[in-house]
Coordinates of C-alpha atoms and ligand atoms in Angstrom, one line a residue:
M64 CA 0.0 0.0 0.0
I65 CA 2.7 2.5 1.1
K66 CA 6.3 1.7 0.3
L67 CA 9.3 3.7 1.1
D68 CA 12.4 2.7 -1.0
K69 CA 15.7 4.1 0.2
V70 CA 14.2 7.4 0.9
T71 CA 16.7 10.2 1.5
K72 CA 16.1 13.7 2.3
V73 CA 18.8 16.3 2.4
Y74 CA 17.6 19.9 3.1
P75 CA 19.0 22.8 1.1
D76 CA 21.2 23.8 4.1
G77 CA 22.8 20.4 3.9
T78 CA 21.0 18.8 6.9
E79 CA 20.6 15.0 6.2
A80 CA 17.3 14.5 7.8
V81 CA 16.4 11.1 6.4
K82 CA 18.9 8.5 5.2
E83 CA 18.0 5.6 2.9
V84 CA 14.9 4.7 4.9
S85 CA 12.9 1.6 3.5
F86 CA 9.8 0.0 4.8
E87 CA 6.3 -1.0 3.7
V88 CA 2.9 -0.4 5.3
A89 CA 0.3 -3.0 4.3
K90 CA -3.3 -2.1 3.6
G91 CA -5.3 -1.5 6.8
E92 CA -2.1 -1.4 8.9
L93 CA -1.2 1.3 11.4
C94 CA 2.5 2.1 11.2
V95 CA 4.1 4.2 13.9
L96 CA 7.2 6.3 13.3
L97 CA 9.0 6.5 16.4
G98 CA 12.1 8.1 17.8
P99 CA 13.7 11.0 19.6
S100 CA 13.1 14.6 18.5
G101 CA 14.9 15.6 15.3
C102 CA 15.4 11.9 14.1
G103 CA 13.4 12.5 10.9
K104 CA 9.9 11.4 11.6
T105 CA 8.0 14.4 10.4
T106 CA 10.2 14.8 7.4
S107 CA 9.6 11.1 6.5
M108 CA 5.9 11.5 6.8
K109 CA 5.7 14.7 4.9
M110 CA 7.5 13.2 1.9
V111 CA 4.5 10.6 1.5
N112 CA 2.1 13.4 0.5
R113 CA 4.8 15.5 -1.0
L114 CA 4.6 18.4 1.4
I115 CA 8.4 18.0 1.4
P116 CA 10.1 17.0 -1.9
I117 CA 12.2 13.8 -1.7
T118 CA 15.9 14.1 -2.4
S119 CA 16.5 10.4 -3.6
G120 CA 14.8 7.0 -3.5
G121 CA 11.1 6.5 -4.1
I122 CA 7.7 6.5 -2.4
Y123 CA 5.0 4.2 -3.9
I124 CA 1.3 4.3 -3.2
N125 CA -0.3 1.1 -4.4
G126 CA 2.8 0.6 -6.4
V127 CA 2.5 4.1 -8.2
D128 CA 5.5 6.5 -7.6
N129 CA 4.0 9.4 -5.8
T130 CA 6.0 11.9 -7.8
E131 CA 4.1 10.7 -10.9
M132 CA 0.7 11.4 -9.3
D133 CA -1.1 14.7 -9.5
V134 CA -0.1 16.4 -6.3
N135 CA -3.6 17.7 -5.6
E136 CA -5.2 14.4 -6.0
L137 CA -2.6 12.7 -4.1
R138 CA -3.3 15.0 -1.0
R139 CA -7.1 14.6 -1.3
D140 CA -6.7 10.9 -1.1
I141 CA -4.4 11.2 1.9
G142 CA -6.0 12.4 5.2
Y143 CA -3.7 14.6 7.3
A144 CA -3.9 15.4 10.9
I145 CA -1.2 17.2 12.9
Q146 CA -0.5 18.1 16.5
E147 CA -1.1 21.8 16.0
I148 CA -4.5 20.8 14.6
G149 CA -4.5 23.5 11.9
L150 CA -8.2 24.0 11.9
F151 CA -9.2 27.1 9.8
P152 CA -10.2 29.6 12.5
H153 CA -12.6 31.5 10.2
M154 CA -14.6 28.4 9.3
T155 CA -17.1 26.6 11.4
V156 CA -16.4 23.0 12.6
G157 CA -18.8 21.8 9.8
R158 CA -17.0 23.7 7.0
N159 CA -13.6 22.6 8.4
I160 CA -14.5 19.0 8.0
E161 CA -16.2 19.6 4.7
T162 CA -13.0 21.1 3.1
V163 CA -11.7 18.1 1.1
P164 CA -15.2 16.8 0.2
E165 CA -15.9 20.3 -1.2
L166 CA -12.6 20.3 -3.1
K167 CA -13.7 16.9 -4.4
G168 CA -16.9 18.5 -5.6
W169 CA -19.4 16.6 -3.4
P170 CA -22.8 18.3 -3.3
K171 CA -23.7 20.3 -0.2
D172 CA -26.1 17.8 1.4
R173 CA -23.8 14.9 1.1
R174 CA -20.9 17.0 2.7
R175 CA -23.1 18.0 5.5
E176 CA -24.2 14.5 6.1
K177 CA -20.6 13.4 6.1
A178 CA -19.6 16.0 8.5
E179 CA -22.3 15.0 11.0
E180 CA -21.4 11.3 10.6
L181 CA -17.7 12.0 11.4
L182 CA -18.4 14.2 14.3
E183 CA -20.4 11.4 15.8
L184 CA -17.6 8.9 14.9
V185 CA -15.1 11.0 16.9
G186 CA -17.6 11.3 19.9
L187 CA -18.8 14.8 19.4
S188 CA -22.4 16.0 19.2
P189 CA -23.1 17.4 15.7
A190 CA -26.2 19.4 16.9
E191 CA -24.1 21.2 19.4
L192 CA -20.8 21.7 17.6
I193 CA -21.3 21.8 13.8
D194 CA -21.8 25.5 13.6
K195 CA -19.3 26.5 16.2
Y196 CA -16.0 28.1 15.4
P197 CA -12.6 26.5 16.6
N198 CA -12.0 29.2 19.2
E199 CA -15.3 28.1 21.0
L200 CA -14.0 24.5 21.5
S201 CA -11.7 23.0 24.0
G202 CA -8.2 21.7 22.9
G203 CA -9.5 18.1 23.1
Q204 CA -12.6 18.9 21.1
C205 CA -10.3 20.6 18.4
Q206 CA -8.1 17.6 18.2
R207 CA -11.2 15.4 17.6
V208 CA -12.4 17.8 14.9
G209 CA -8.9 17.6 13.3
V210 CA -9.2 13.9 13.1
A211 CA -12.7 14.1 11.7
R212 CA -11.4 16.5 9.1
A213 CA -8.6 14.2 8.2
L214 CA -11.2 11.5 7.5
G215 CA -13.4 14.0 5.5
A216 CA -13.5 12.5 2.1
D217 CA -13.0 8.9 3.2
P218 CA -9.3 8.7 2.2
P219 CA -7.8 5.3 2.1
I220 CA -4.6 6.7 3.8
L221 CA -4.1 8.7 6.8
L222 CA -1.1 10.6 8.0
M223 CA -1.0 11.7 11.6
D224 CA 1.7 13.7 13.2
E225 CA 1.4 13.6 17.0
P226 CA -2.3 13.9 16.6
F227 CA -3.0 13.3 20.3
G228 CA 0.0 15.3 21.5
A229 CA -1.4 18.6 22.7
I230 CA -3.9 17.3 25.3
D231 CA -3.9 16.2 28.9
P232 CA -2.9 12.5 29.5
I233 CA -6.4 11.3 30.4
T234 CA -8.1 12.8 27.3
R235 CA -5.3 11.5 25.3
A236 CA -5.8 8.0 26.5
R237 CA -9.4 8.2 25.8
L238 CA -8.8 9.7 22.3
Q239 CA -6.3 6.8 21.6
D240 CA -8.8 4.2 22.7
E241 CA -11.5 5.7 20.6
F242 CA -9.3 6.0 17.5
L243 CA -8.4 2.3 17.9
K244 CA -12.0 1.5 17.9
I245 CA -12.8 3.6 14.9
Q246 CA -9.7 2.1 13.1
Q247 CA -11.3 -1.3 13.6
Q248 CA -14.3 -0.1 11.6
I249 CA -12.7 2.0 8.9
E250 CA -9.5 0.0 8.3
K251 CA -7.4 2.8 6.9
T252 CA -3.6 2.5 6.1
I253 CA -2.0 4.8 8.6
I254 CA 1.3 6.4 9.4
L255 CA 1.3 7.9 12.8
V256 CA 4.3 9.9 14.2
T257 CA 5.0 10.0 17.9
H258 CA 8.0 10.3 20.3
D259 CA 6.1 8.4 22.9
I260 CA 6.9 4.8 23.4
Y261 CA 3.6 4.0 25.2
E262 CA 1.5 5.5 22.4
A263 CA 3.6 3.5 19.8
I264 CA 3.1 0.3 21.7
K265 CA -0.6 0.9 22.1
M266 CA -1.4 2.0 18.6
G267 CA 1.1 0.3 16.3
D268 CA 0.6 -2.8 14.3
K269 CA 4.3 -2.0 13.3
I270 CA 6.7 0.4 14.7
A271 CA 9.6 2.1 12.7
L272 CA 12.1 3.2 15.2
M273 CA 14.4 6.0 13.7
K274 CA 17.6 7.4 15.0
E275 CA 19.4 10.3 13.4
G276 CA 17.7 9.9 10.1
Q277 CA 18.2 6.1 9.9
L278 CA 15.6 3.4 10.4
V279 CA 17.0 1.2 13.2
Q280 CA 14.3 -1.4 13.6
Y281 CA 11.0 -1.9 11.8
D282 CA 9.0 -4.5 13.8
T283 CA 6.0 -5.3 15.7
P284 CA 5.7 -3.8 19.2
A285 CA 6.3 -7.1 20.8
N286 CA 9.5 -7.7 18.9
L287 CA 10.8 -4.3 19.5
L288 CA 10.3 -4.9 23.3
Y289 CA 11.4 -8.5 23.5
R290 CA 13.8 -8.6 20.6
P291 CA 15.5 -5.2 20.5
K292 CA 18.0 -5.2 17.7
N293 CA 20.8 -3.2 19.5
E294 CA 21.5 -1.1 22.5
F295 CA 19.8 2.0 21.2
V296 CA 16.5 0.1 20.7
E297 CA 16.9 -1.4 24.2
D298 CA 17.5 2.1 25.7
F299 CA 14.8 3.8 23.8
V300 CA 12.1 1.2 24.9
G301 CA 13.4 1.4 28.4
A302 CA 14.6 -0.9 31.2
D303 CA 11.0 -1.7 32.1
R304 CA 10.3 -3.2 28.6
A305 CA 9.1 -6.4 30.1
L306 CA 6.5 -4.5 32.0
K307 CA 5.5 -2.4 29.0
G308 CA 5.0 -5.6 27.1
L309 CA 2.1 -6.5 29.5
Q310 CA 0.1 -4.0 27.8
L311 CA 0.1 -6.1 24.6
I312 CA -1.1 -9.3 26.3
R313 CA -4.6 -10.1 27.1
A314 CA -5.1 -12.3 30.1
K315 CA -7.2 -14.7 28.1
E316 CA -4.4 -15.3 25.6
V317 CA -1.9 -16.5 28.2
M318 CA -4.4 -18.3 30.6
G319 CA -4.0 -22.0 30.7
S320 CA -7.1 -23.6 29.4
S321 CA -6.9 -26.5 31.8
P322 CA -5.4 -25.2 35.0
P323 CA -3.9 -27.9 37.4
T324 CA -6.3 -29.0 40.0
V325 CA -5.6 -30.8 43.3
K326 CA -8.3 -33.0 44.8
S327 CA -9.2 -32.5 48.4
D328 CA -8.1 -36.1 49.2
Ligands
ADP1006 P1 11.2 14.9 14.0 O1 9.9 15.0 13.5 O2 11.6 13.4 14.2 O3 11.4 15.6 15.3 P2 12.1 16.3 11.7 O4 11.8 15.5 10.5 O5 11.2 17.5 12.0 O6 12.3 15.4 13.0 O7 13.7 16.8 11.6 C1 14.7 16.0 11.1 C2 16.0 16.8 11.1 O8 15.9 17.8 10.0 C3 16.3 17.8 12.2 O9 17.6 17.8 12.4 C4 15.7 19.0 11.9 O10 16.5 20.1 12.6 C5 16.1 19.1 10.4 N1 15.1 19.9 9.6 C6 13.8 19.9 9.7 N2 13.1 20.7 8.8 C7 14.2 21.4 8.2 C8 14.2 22.4 7.2 N3 13.2 22.9 6.6 N4 15.5 22.9 6.9 C9 16.6 22.3 7.4 N5 16.6 21.3 8.4 C10 15.4 20.9 8.7
MG1007 MG1 8.1 16.0 14.2

């Protein structure tokens, strides 16, 4: 679905932000780009929808080189949610969500219906909020609207850069849970950027751990925790990785089906 092949980015000032990074995200999978600040996560993500031009290598969407696609169409087919939310302040919640459907030429009724449906999906009341402006909403509500807007025209792909970043831990955990539920229904192909190992373990089908522009390990959360490839991975996931791994295991999966019994005699 999304394939990065030896992707390299050198900024005009000579900064080598991304170095020969290769990985593939299968259809319906959520891939987390993880790593310390400045390791190249945002740059890697923004090359997928060509917000940043690639220096060398290739990025393929369903096998098609993204530099050969019409850039506007490419972006309309890829939902984009960022930490700073980026809602248009002069537009109501409804119109914010309708932006891409409008660009795609959907009729007004269908756009409105979609906006209402998406607000409900992210746990907001359309009746209450659809005609409000972003500055009348709380941070958590704005972030939800940001996610709803990214889903606007039902794009097969979502790019999310720290989408749950700017909110308090409790609301964040709730939004993550809700988003995972939504993802079970909508099955988008997602690249999500975070520097938070807990978020990565919780959200990712796969995690791409980066360091200084390079991809260090691309693996399932469990393998990252239990089979770290080197010391950097080990340090990054933390000394309590065994404990973190417990998040991934359901009691019923490890419970013996026939527990030992002892008779009273
Ligand atoms: P992350 O999202 O992992 O924090 P970024 O992709 O934003 O990292 O940045 C990767 C590296 O590229 C950093 O060293 C950063 O300073 C540098 N960088 C980012 N944007 C630019 C730019 N426009 N020009 C030059 N260097 C940049
Ligand atoms: Mg970033």
